[in-house]
Amino acid sequence: MTALIALISRRSLCLGALVALSLIGTGGAMGQTSPTTPATVTAPVTVQPLALEEILARADEDQELLSQVGRLLAGPDPVTAMSPTLDAITRSVDSQARLASVGDLRGVPVMRLESLARQWAFNARRFSRWEASEQRAFSPYADQAIRLAQRRAVWSATRAQGILDGLPPVLTQRVDSILQQIEASEAALSAALSRQDALKQRAGMLKARLQAGETATADAIDRIDRQLLRLDVPPLWSASTWTSHTNARTAFDAADQGLDIESQFASDYHAAGGSNQDALKLVQFLLVPLIGWLAFEVRRARQTASSTSVARALRRPLSTWLLLSMLAVLVLEPDAPLLVEEFVLLIALIPALRLLPGGIVRQLGGWPYVAVALYVVDRMGVAVVGDASLYRLFGLGLACMALALTLWLLHRARASTALSQPGLMRFVRPAASVVAILLAIAVVANVIGNVTLAETLTSGVIDTGYMALVLYAAVAAIVGIAGALVARPAVAGRRFFVRHSGSLRRIGTRALMMAALVGWLFYAMTRFRVLRPLYRAGASIWELGIDVGEVSIHIGDVVVFVFATWLAFWSARGLRMLLREELPRYASLPRGAGNSIASLTYYAILILGFLLALSAAGFKVSQLALIFGALGVGIGFGLQTVVNNFVSGLVLMVERPIQPGDVVDVAASSGTVRAIGLRATVIRTFEGADVVVPNGLLLSGNLTNWTMFDRTRRIEVIVGVAYGADPGKVIEVLLTAAGSTPGVSEDPKPSAQLIGYGDSALQFALRAWTHDLGALGDVRSDLLAHTLAAVDAAGIEIPFPQVEVHLRAPMAPE
């Protein structure tokens, strides 16, 4: 018995050690690059033996556990499924290492280093996804091994206490069978964990290589950026410049090897998939029917003359689709291989020229064609990139040609009369002057030996000029498509678009131009090698702030909070405007429901945006709950009136006794409801004043709504006639006058009654109705005029008030 217990303990110890190794996985390999932490000594856990009444139930549980382990071991081996992906990542890393060793990247061009950095980042992301999959696939084995070890320890402690000695033989045999099955399952799990541990060791070494490669490549790029103002080769007139040449075969082999690596990177990138690639495919797929349908509709409706941008974008649907699809690649795949990026920009070349607005082409003259030609010539330099001397001469010739063309076009533009007209040329002339200065600096830098700076300036000028052309053409195409969509009858007939079409067009165009400008600035900063240092400086400024206990305020958090709040405010405002314009068109909605929905949506978006802004700024939900709880206590004591008004505002929006446009009498004010807010309602009086009435007062006081169900209003005119007039005739005359008055409704009909005997006249009341509440004053005036004319025409006298005064002489004294 003692020997069996010792054997069980040794097996449990070995399996526990193997499980521990499998759990730390890549930690062994990465431990070389991180400082070791002191081991924590923990006290051994005391295993409690089973009670006699628990043995049967535990045996059933362990039998089920063994069945689960058996099903796990009978399934596919995760090592077999995970190994091919790890092998593919390893092959990609090996190809990167063949380009240049980690310790020797000084001779690699900066563009190749940029591509290498993207490839390192891509493989690091692939490895992260593989690591997450590996954790999900391998963790059940380690978990089951730990559970088996724990169950074995419990059974061992139970046997050691002699509790199993008094059991019937059948139960003893069952326990022995369970222990044997646990031993066999542990052996099988040990083999599986050994294979998994070997794969994890490989993954750990690969992760270390990835980190080292990323660090070395980033350091090499930073070193080049720091040395932009230093001479890196002898001057052009130096003899050593012409004596050192790279073997043509070697240069060709290096270029061919680099192209193979780039091609493999592109293939691996697209084979890896991802959410951004799925989004790109969806965008490109949806653009096909959208552009095709709009092009067909525009041609069928002969609308090409209505808008130049719509005509150009939809007369050339293939160019529009190609340009927007290529732009989507640049936007949705910013981390794509440089080979893919260059291929995309080359495809966009012809569509960009075809989609440029005609007016812009006339203003710019030959600038677009020069930009495209220089971009194409610059890309031809890849053929001589392997020979440093030849590539230097190519760069010098390209810079001189670009400088000459720029000066020639600038001279033509200054001599042209088109410059007297406002337009894009106002911005092109100073930009061309800056380009000429940069190209002149590039020529001088190439001659004196700073080839890196010369290449950066020349390629930066050419690439940014071409990118500006592509982005401008893309914005014109998007504006054309949007114009065609808005021109559709289903959209153009909507009240919101009818009233705000001009402002919407301006805002949309400005937003597109701003987005294009931001994208161009990022691209320009990348090409001129200033994005990395600016990013590091911005990150440092972004993290500036103060930390007091658990409260931390940083500049980045404040900027995020302000931007998120601003975005939520304008989004809520725009949506409220849209809902207020469109919802009243639906007759199925109850009265005032459109305004209530718009207002509640506005406040809901504001509150949600404010909470998201606080969360983005670093506030935790628990902290927000504490703050709102404290505010609730303060509100309960000191802001009861404000809370009452807010709650009343919600009641007004739900019950809808009034809506904007209603004519009401409330709080000694009469006028038209302009806006219903969450705290107060604004009423425009008939005198032109705006009265702000708290919502609590609207609900607690008497509220008269003259237009709650309709806009019908009664007009009452009091007429006094002389005693002796025939009442029937007077009533007939009054009704005739009311019937002939414009604006008086026929249903309900006017009515006239004798209402009393005055001091000097019989009092009649003429009551008429009008459905046009806005013309109430005019209708009342016309009714008074018609009544007076009718009474005069009928010979009925309207008496003046008369007072008889009797004077009596005072009595003579006796």
XYZ file of N, CA and C in Angstrom, residues 100-312:
639
model
N 17.908 40.983 -44.610
C 19.019 41.602 -43.890
C 18.974 41.089 -42.471
N 20.116 40.779 -41.941
C 20.164 40.274 -40.580
C 19.711 41.360 -39.625
N 19.263 40.934 -38.453
C 18.724 41.880 -37.480
C 19.772 42.896 -37.064
N 21.019 42.506 -37.043
C 22.057 43.421 -36.613
C 22.644 44.257 -37.717
N 22.258 44.050 -38.964
C 22.863 44.774 -40.084
C 21.768 45.249 -41.020
N 21.151 46.379 -40.701
C 20.116 46.972 -41.544
C 20.536 48.334 -42.076
N 21.801 48.650 -41.957
C 22.252 49.975 -42.367
C 22.189 50.164 -43.877
N 22.402 49.110 -44.628
C 22.429 49.260 -46.073
C 21.089 49.103 -46.749
N 20.036 48.888 -45.988
C 18.711 48.679 -46.568
C 18.047 50.036 -46.805
N 17.474 50.286 -48.000
C 16.791 51.561 -48.262
C 15.619 51.766 -47.310
N 15.284 53.031 -47.111
C 14.260 53.344 -46.128
C 12.896 52.802 -46.544
N 12.596 52.805 -47.856
C 11.318 52.258 -48.287
C 11.236 50.768 -48.016
N 12.360 50.060 -48.201
C 12.387 48.636 -47.879
C 12.226 48.437 -46.377
N 12.813 49.330 -45.588
C 12.649 49.239 -44.142
C 11.196 49.482 -43.730
N 10.539 50.424 -44.398
C 9.129 50.667 -44.103
C 8.300 49.422 -44.398
N 8.577 48.800 -45.526
C 7.865 47.565 -45.858
C 8.190 46.460 -44.870
N 9.473 46.401 -44.461
C 9.879 45.394 -43.487
C 9.164 45.613 -42.155
N 9.016 46.878 -41.752
C 8.300 47.172 -40.506
C 6.839 46.740 -40.597
N 6.218 46.967 -41.742
C 4.837 46.515 -41.913
C 4.748 44.998 -41.845
N 5.743 44.324 -42.432
C 5.714 42.866 -42.421
C 5.927 42.329 -41.009
N 6.828 42.958 -40.248
C 7.005 42.539 -38.856
C 5.706 42.736 -38.079
N 5.059 43.886 -38.270
C 3.807 44.152 -37.558
C 2.714 43.173 -37.980
N 2.675 42.847 -39.270
C 1.676 41.888 -39.757
C 1.897 40.513 -39.139
N 3.149 40.053 -39.119
C 3.437 38.749 -38.524
C 3.186 38.761 -37.023
N 3.438 39.903 -36.376
C 3.144 39.994 -34.945
C 1.644 39.875 -34.693
N 0.828 40.488 -35.553
C -0.623 40.353 -35.398
C -1.061 38.924 -35.679
N -0.481 38.311 -36.705
C -0.813 36.912 -36.974
C -0.445 36.029 -35.792
N 0.721 36.298 -35.213
C 1.144 35.487 -34.074
C 0.228 35.716 -32.875
N -0.232 36.939 -32.671
C -1.153 37.208 -31.560
C -2.453 36.440 -31.740
N -2.975 36.422 -32.974
C -4.189 35.641 -33.222
C -3.922 34.154 -33.022
N -2.743 33.693 -33.477
C -2.403 32.279 -33.282
C -2.286 31.965 -31.798
N -1.699 32.865 -31.036
C -1.526 32.646 -29.604
C -2.872 32.558 -28.901
N -3.819 33.421 -29.295
C -5.151 33.350 -28.696
C -5.834 32.031 -29.043
N -5.689 31.589 -30.296
C -6.263 30.296 -30.690
C -5.597 29.157 -29.937
N -4.295 29.281 -29.756
C -3.555 28.230 -29.023
C -4.033 28.139 -27.579
N -4.290 29.267 -26.948
C -4.784 29.246 -25.573
C -6.140 28.556 -25.498
N -7.011 28.860 -26.462
C -8.334 28.222 -26.450
C -8.240 26.730 -26.727
N -7.309 26.330 -27.589
C -7.214 24.918 -27.960
C -6.497 24.085 -26.909
N -5.476 24.647 -26.258
C -4.652 23.866 -25.335
C -5.150 23.912 -23.898
N -5.863 24.954 -23.519
C -6.259 25.092 -22.114
C -7.124 23.940 -21.604
N -8.030 23.320 -22.405
C -8.787 22.183 -21.859
C -7.899 21.033 -21.410
N -6.790 20.781 -22.106
C -5.901 19.685 -21.718
C -5.269 19.963 -20.361
N -4.770 21.169 -20.165
C -4.160 21.510 -18.881
C -5.199 21.504 -17.762
N -6.394 22.009 -18.052
C -7.435 22.022 -17.026
C -7.813 20.609 -16.600
N -7.982 19.728 -17.573
C -8.350 18.350 -17.241
C -7.216 17.638 -16.517
N -5.979 17.936 -16.887
C -4.845 17.321 -16.195
C -4.805 17.755 -14.736
N -5.068 19.028 -14.490
C -5.087 19.519 -13.109
C -6.221 18.866 -12.328
N -7.370 18.746 -12.929
C -8.496 18.116 -12.240
C -8.210 16.654 -11.926
N -7.598 15.934 -12.874
C -7.248 14.536 -12.610
C -6.231 14.426 -11.480
N -5.251 15.323 -11.481
C -4.255 15.289 -10.406
C -4.906 15.556 -9.053
N -5.855 16.493 -9.016
C -6.544 16.774 -7.757
C -7.382 15.576 -7.306
N -8.100 14.955 -8.244
C -8.909 13.789 -7.878
C -8.021 12.631 -7.414
N -6.873 12.437 -8.061
C -5.963 11.369 -7.649
C -5.452 11.634 -6.232
N -5.130 12.897 -5.959
C -4.636 13.224 -4.618
C -5.697 12.952 -3.556
N -6.960 13.254 -3.871
C -8.037 13.008 -2.908
C -8.202 11.515 -2.654
N -8.199 10.712 -3.728
C -8.324 9.260 -3.560
C -7.122 8.701 -2.805
N -5.954 9.244 -3.060
C -4.758 8.776 -2.357
C -4.850 9.087 -0.868
N -5.294 10.310 -0.543
C -5.443 10.653 0.875
C -6.503 9.794 1.542
N -7.576 9.502 0.810
C -8.636 8.660 1.367
C -8.123 7.251 1.637
N -7.347 6.687 0.700
C -6.791 5.346 0.899
C -5.773 5.345 2.049
N -4.987 6.429 2.112
C -3.975 6.476 3.173
C -4.609 6.510 4.558
N -5.774 7.092 4.686
C -6.459 7.137 5.973
C -7.152 5.829 6.320
N -7.154 4.857 5.390
C -7.776 3.564 5.660
C -9.279 3.572 5.548
N -9.823 4.625 4.965
C -11.281 4.710 4.861
C -11.818 3.678 3.884
N -11.010 3.302 2.865
C -11.485 2.351 1.857
C -11.424 0.909 2.329
N -10.776 0.663 3.481
C -10.586 -0.733 3.905
C -11.891 -1.389 4.301
N -12.848 -0.636 4.802
C -14.093 -1.231 5.267
C -15.173 -1.319 4.221
N -14.845 -0.984 2.962
C -15.861 -1.021 1.910
C -16.075 -2.440 1.407
N -17.257 -2.673 0.840
C -17.478 -3.983 0.211
C -16.506 -4.182 -0.952
N -16.194 -5.421 -1.296
C -15.227 -5.682 -2.377
C -15.631 -5.047 -3.704
N -16.936 -4.995 -3.966
C -17.372 -4.426 -5.251
C -16.994 -2.945 -5.328
N -17.216 -2.210 -4.249
C -16.867 -0.792 -4.250
C -15.358 -0.592 -4.283
N -14.631 -1.474 -3.585
C -13.168 -1.367 -3.606
C -12.624 -1.576 -5.014
N -13.196 -2.557 -5.705
C -12.763 -2.794 -7.086
C -13.091 -1.593 -7.987
N -14.222 -0.984 -7.740
C -14.578 0.185 -8.565
C -13.600 1.331 -8.329
N -13.229 1.539 -7.065
C -12.268 2.598 -6.768
C -10.928 2.299 -7.414
N -10.494 1.029 -7.327
C -9.224 0.664 -7.966
C -9.292 0.874 -9.477
N -10.461 0.560 -10.075
C -10.616 0.760 -11.521
C -10.542 2.243 -11.880
N -11.162 3.071 -11.056
C -11.109 4.515 -11.320
C -9.682 5.016 -11.222
N -8.925 4.540 -10.216
C -7.535 4.968 -10.083
C -6.698 4.533 -11.281
N -6.956 3.341 -11.773
C -6.219 2.878 -12.958
C -6.575 3.711 -14.193
N -7.872 4.042 -14.338
C -8.270 4.875 -15.479
C -7.677 6.285 -15.374
N -7.628 6.796 -14.144
C -7.002 8.112 -13.965
C -5.539 8.052 -14.359
N -4.864 6.976 -13.970
C -3.449 6.830 -14.317
C -3.261 6.759 -15.828
N -4.126 5.992 -16.505
C -4.009 5.888 -17.961
C -4.326 7.221 -18.638
N -5.339 7.925 -18.146
C -5.688 9.223 -18.736
C -4.582 10.234 -18.507
N -3.961 10.176 -17.329
C -2.857 11.088 -17.068
C -1.677 10.819 -17.987
N -1.437 9.553 -18.260
C -0.339 9.231 -19.176
C -0.623 9.775 -20.573
N -1.886 9.611 -21.035
C -2.235 10.134 -22.361
C -2.178 11.659 -22.382
N -2.663 12.297 -21.313
C -2.587 13.753 -21.245
C -1.148 14.233 -21.169
N -0.293 13.456 -20.489
C 1.120 13.842 -20.413
C 1.756 13.864 -21.791
N 1.419 12.878 -22.617
C 1.966 12.857 -23.977
C 1.460 14.046 -24.786
N 0.144 14.343 -24.658
C -0.408 15.484 -25.393
C 0.190 16.796 -24.903
N 0.341 16.931 -23.585
C 0.926 18.153 -23.044
C 2.382 18.304 -23.439
N 3.081 17.186 -23.586
C 4.478 17.264 -24.031
C 4.560 17.816 -25.446
N 3.675 17.337 -26.328
C 3.665 17.863 -27.698
C 3.281 19.345 -27.701
N 2.300 19.699 -26.894
C 1.895 21.101 -26.827
C 3.004 21.980 -26.267
N 3.726 21.454 -25.260
C 4.813 22.236 -24.687
C 5.924 22.457 -25.705
N 6.194 21.449 -26.525
C 7.216 21.621 -27.563
C 6.795 22.692 -28.565
N 5.505 22.686 -28.923
C 5.020 23.707 -29.856
C 5.073 25.090 -29.210
N 4.778 25.175 -27.928
C 4.839 26.464 -27.241
C 6.269 26.971 -27.148
N 7.210 26.061 -26.992
C 8.608 26.492 -26.968
C 9.006 27.096 -28.311
N 8.557 26.476 -29.387
C 8.808 27.054 -30.715
C 8.151 28.426 -30.837
N 6.920 28.519 -30.341
C 6.213 29.798 -30.413
C 6.926 30.862 -29.588
N 7.461 30.484 -28.443
C 8.184 31.448 -27.628
C 9.414 31.983 -28.326
N 10.166 31.102 -28.973
C 11.344 31.564 -29.711
C 10.946 32.445 -30.890
N 9.837 32.096 -31.555
C 9.374 32.918 -32.672
C 8.923 34.289 -32.180
N 8.273 34.338 -31.037
C 7.838 35.622 -30.487
C 9.030 36.507 -30.158
N 10.080 35.889 -29.628
C 11.290 36.660 -29.340
C 11.903 37.212 -30.622
N 11.905 36.412 -31.682
C 12.431 36.893 -32.966
C 11.585 38.041 -33.511
N 10.270 37.923 -33.361
C 9.392 38.988 -33.846
C 9.653 40.295 -33.103
N 9.767 40.216 -31.806
C 10.025 41.432 -31.037
C 11.378 42.030 -31.382
N 12.386 41.163 -31.532
C 13.715 41.669 -31.886
C 13.711 42.288 -33.275
N 13.006 41.663 -34.216
C 12.943 42.205 -35.569
C 12.224 43.532 -35.620
N 11.086 43.636 -34.919
C 10.367 44.912 -34.883
C 11.223 46.016 -34.273
N 11.888 45.697 -33.185
C 12.721 46.706 -32.520
C 13.875 47.144 -33.406
N 14.561 46.168 -34.034
C 15.708 46.507 -34.872
C 15.287 47.329 -36.087
N 14.166 46.968 -36.702
C 13.702 47.723 -37.866
C 13.294 49.140 -37.479
N 12.581 49.276 -36.361
C 12.201 50.616 -35.902
C 13.432 51.458 -35.580
N 14.446 50.826 -34.975
C 15.679 51.569 -34.679
C 16.383 52.001 -35.959
N 16.387 51.122 -36.973
C 17.033 51.478 -38.239
C 16.316 52.647 -38.913
N 14.986 52.643 -38.877
C 14.231 53.753 -39.472
C 14.483 55.042 -38.696
N 14.497 54.942 -37.367
C 14.772 56.138 -36.561
C 16.181 56.667 -36.824
N 17.126 55.765 -37.032
C 18.493 56.202 -37.309
C 18.562 56.954 -38.631
N 17.839 56.467 -39.622
C 17.814 57.167 -40.913
C 17.150 58.526 -40.766
N 16.064 58.580 -39.993
C 15.389 59.863 -39.789
C 16.293 60.864 -39.075
N 17.079 60.378 -38.129
C 17.974 61.291 -37.404
C 19.136 61.765 -38.270
N 19.490 60.976 -39.285
C 20.642 61.304 -40.118
C 20.250 61.947 -41.444
N 19.027 62.476 -41.518
C 18.596 63.093 -42.769
C 19.445 64.310 -43.133
N 19.985 64.984 -42.165
C 20.765 66.195 -42.435
C 22.269 65.919 -42.436
N 22.653 64.650 -42.510
C 24.070 64.300 -42.549
C 24.426 63.736 -43.921
N 25.687 63.934 -44.313
C 26.170 63.371 -45.574
C 26.379 61.877 -45.393
N 25.820 61.090 -46.313
C 25.946 59.643 -46.193
C 26.801 59.020 -47.288
N 27.121 59.771 -48.347
C 28.003 59.276 -49.415
C 28.928 60.422 -49.819
N 30.021 60.117 -50.526
C 30.912 61.190 -50.989
C 30.198 62.112 -51.973
N 30.688 63.336 -52.131
C 30.078 64.258 -53.105
C 30.139 63.695 -54.515
N 29.322 64.267 -55.360
C 29.223 63.742 -56.715
C 30.514 63.931 -57.495
N 31.297 64.958 -57.167
C 32.534 65.203 -57.897
C 33.712 64.380 -57.357
N 33.453 63.626 -56.271
C 34.535 62.821 -55.704
C 34.820 61.621 -56.597
N 36.091 61.234 -56.674
C 36.487 60.104 -57.521
C 35.926 58.797 -57.000
N 35.788 58.693 -55.671
C 35.290 57.434 -55.104
C 33.841 57.171 -55.489
N 33.141 58.217 -55.865
C 31.744 58.022 -56.269
C 31.647 57.188 -57.531
N 32.602 57.352 -58.437
C 32.535 56.674 -59.732
C 33.333 55.379 -59.764
N 34.136 55.146 -58.733
C 34.924 53.904 -58.722
C 34.208 52.765 -58.026
N 33.234 53.095 -57.156
C 32.518 52.034 -56.430
C 31.186 51.786 -57.118
N 31.068 50.615 -57.699
C 29.828 50.209 -58.364
C 29.409 48.851 -57.846
N 28.149 48.670 -57.806
C 27.607 47.372 -57.420
C 27.511 46.487 -58.647
N 27.912 45.239 -58.474
C 27.810 44.286 -59.569
C 26.366 44.211 -60.043
N 26.193 44.262 -61.369
C 24.836 44.295 -61.925
C 24.056 43.047 -61.548
N 24.767 41.909 -61.590
C 24.092 40.659 -61.254
C 23.666 40.646 -59.788
N 24.548 41.152 -58.927
C 24.216 41.218 -57.503
C 23.037 42.151 -57.259
N 23.054 43.306 -57.926
C 21.945 44.250 -57.772
C 20.634 43.655 -58.262
N 20.721 42.945 -59.396
C 19.510 42.326 -59.928
C 18.993 41.252 -58.976
N 19.909 40.452 -58.421
C 19.489 39.404 -57.494
C 18.855 40.002 -56.240
N 19.450 41.106 -55.746
C 18.889 41.748 -54.554
C 17.487 42.296 -54.831
N 17.333 42.929 -55.995
C 16.011 43.460 -56.339
C 15.001 42.340 -56.522
N 15.455 41.245 -57.160
C 14.559 40.117 -57.376
C 14.162 39.473 -56.050
N 15.127 39.364 -55.136
C 14.825 38.806 -53.828
C 13.843 39.693 -53.066
N 14.065 41.003 -53.125
C 13.140 41.916 -52.464
C 11.744 41.839 -53.040
N 11.650 41.697 -54.376
C 10.337 41.581 -55.002
C 9.650 40.291 -54.586
N 10.429 39.201 -54.480
C 9.844 37.936 -54.031
C 9.301 38.056 -52.608
N 10.065 38.723 -51.754
C 9.621 38.877 -50.369
C 8.358 39.729 -50.303
N 8.328 40.811 -51.089
C 7.143 41.663 -51.103
C 5.932 40.913 -51.642
N 6.145 40.117 -52.678
C 5.036 39.344 -53.247
C 4.519 38.327 -52.241
N 5.438 37.667 -51.542
C 5.017 36.699 -50.537
C 4.283 37.389 -49.393
N 4.750 38.573 -49.020
C 4.072 39.349 -47.977
C 2.651 39.701 -48.404
N 2.500 40.141 -49.642
C 1.160 40.477 -50.141
C 0.258 39.253 -50.163
N 0.832 38.106 -50.585
C 0.041 36.876 -50.622
C -0.382 36.452 -49.221
N 0.552 36.501 -48.275
C 0.217 36.135 -46.895
C -0.797 37.103 -46.297
N -0.662 38.366 -46.628
C -1.563 39.376 -46.069
C -3.001 39.115 -46.494
N -3.210 38.861 -47.768
C -4.573 38.642 -48.252
C -5.086 37.256 -47.880
N -4.187 36.294 -47.694
C -4.630 34.972 -47.255
C -5.043 34.978 -45.791
N -4.464 35.889 -45.008
C -4.789 35.940 -43.581
C -6.206 36.427 -43.335
N -6.762 37.224 -44.251
C -8.107 37.751 -44.068
C -8.159 38.765 -42.942
N -9.348 39.038 -42.467
C -9.523 40.019 -41.398
C -10.775 40.839 -41.624
N -11.199 41.516 -40.587
C -12.425 42.307 -40.684
C -12.282 43.465 -41.665
N -11.079 44.061 -41.741
C -10.905 45.175 -42.675
C -10.992 44.709 -44.119
N -10.478 43.517 -44.403
C -10.587 42.999 -45.769
C -12.028 42.619 -46.098
N -12.748 42.101 -45.118
C -14.170 41.819 -45.354
C -14.941 43.111 -45.628
N -14.632 44.156 -44.866
C -15.289 45.447 -45.105
C -14.933 45.995 -46.480
N -13.674 45.824 -46.895
C -13.254 46.293 -48.217
C -14.013 45.565 -49.322
N -14.127 44.263 -49.212
C -14.860 43.503 -50.226
C -16.325 43.924 -50.273
N -16.901 44.184 -49.102
C -18.300 44.611 -49.069
C -18.477 45.966 -49.749
N -17.570 46.903 -49.461
C -17.655 48.233 -50.080
C -17.507 48.130 -51.591
N -16.519 47.378 -52.046
C -16.304 47.246 -53.488
C -17.482 46.555 -54.161
N -18.086 45.595 -53.465
C -19.236 44.900 -54.042
C -20.455 45.817 -54.118
N -20.701 46.601 -53.070
C -21.873 47.481 -53.059
C -21.734 48.645 -54.027
N -20.508 49.054 -54.308
C -20.316 50.160 -55.243
C -20.744 49.784 -56.661
N -20.647 48.509 -57.009
C -20.980 48.090 -58.380
C -22.450 48.357 -58.700
N -23.418 47.802 -57.933
C -24.819 48.101 -58.282
C -25.197 49.560 -58.063
N -24.601 50.205 -57.061
C -24.949 51.602 -56.799
C -24.553 52.495 -57.966
N -23.305 52.397 -58.393
C -22.838 53.252 -59.493
C -23.536 52.878 -60.792
N -23.717 51.580 -61.033
C -24.399 51.158 -62.257
C -25.833 51.641 -62.323
N -26.550 51.517 -61.211
C -27.951 51.960 -61.193
C -28.060 53.465 -61.377
N -27.218 54.227 -60.678
C -27.275 55.681 -60.810
C -26.893 56.128 -62.214
N -25.889 55.479 -62.797
C -25.497 55.843 -64.162
C -26.639 55.583 -65.138
N -27.328 54.453 -64.964
C -28.457 54.134 -65.841
C -29.594 55.133 -65.658
N -29.909 55.470 -64.400
C -31.009 56.396 -64.138
C -30.705 57.796 -64.660
N -29.468 58.236 -64.476
C -29.107 59.578 -64.937
C -29.175 59.662 -66.454
N -28.682 58.650 -67.131
C -28.731 58.667 -68.598
C -30.163 58.574 -69.097
N -30.978 57.772 -68.417
C -32.362 57.637 -68.861
C -33.145 58.927 -68.644
N -32.856 59.624 -67.551
C -33.564 60.867 -67.266
C -32.942 62.069 -67.943
N -31.810 61.861 -68.638
C -31.116 62.956 -69.337
C -30.807 64.104 -68.377
N -30.206 63.758 -67.238
C -29.894 64.771 -66.234
C -28.439 65.196 -66.292
N -27.728 64.790 -67.310
C -26.294 65.074 -67.338
C -25.993 66.559 -67.415
N -26.924 67.335 -67.899
C -26.656 68.769 -68.007
C -26.949 69.520 -66.719
N -27.615 68.845 -65.750
C -27.993 69.549 -64.535
C -26.831 69.754 -63.593
N -25.896 68.850 -63.555
C -24.773 68.950 -62.628
C -23.538 68.378 -63.295
N -22.481 69.189 -63.348
C -21.252 68.736 -63.997
C -20.613 67.596 -63.238
N -20.596 67.684 -61.884
C -19.980 66.622 -61.092
C -20.734 65.314 -61.231
N -22.075 65.383 -61.248
C -22.867 64.170 -61.444
C -22.620 63.593 -62.821
N -22.580 64.450 -63.824
C -22.384 63.985 -65.198
C -21.040 63.292 -65.351
N -19.973 63.902 -64.870
C -18.640 63.322 -65.053
C -18.494 62.020 -64.277
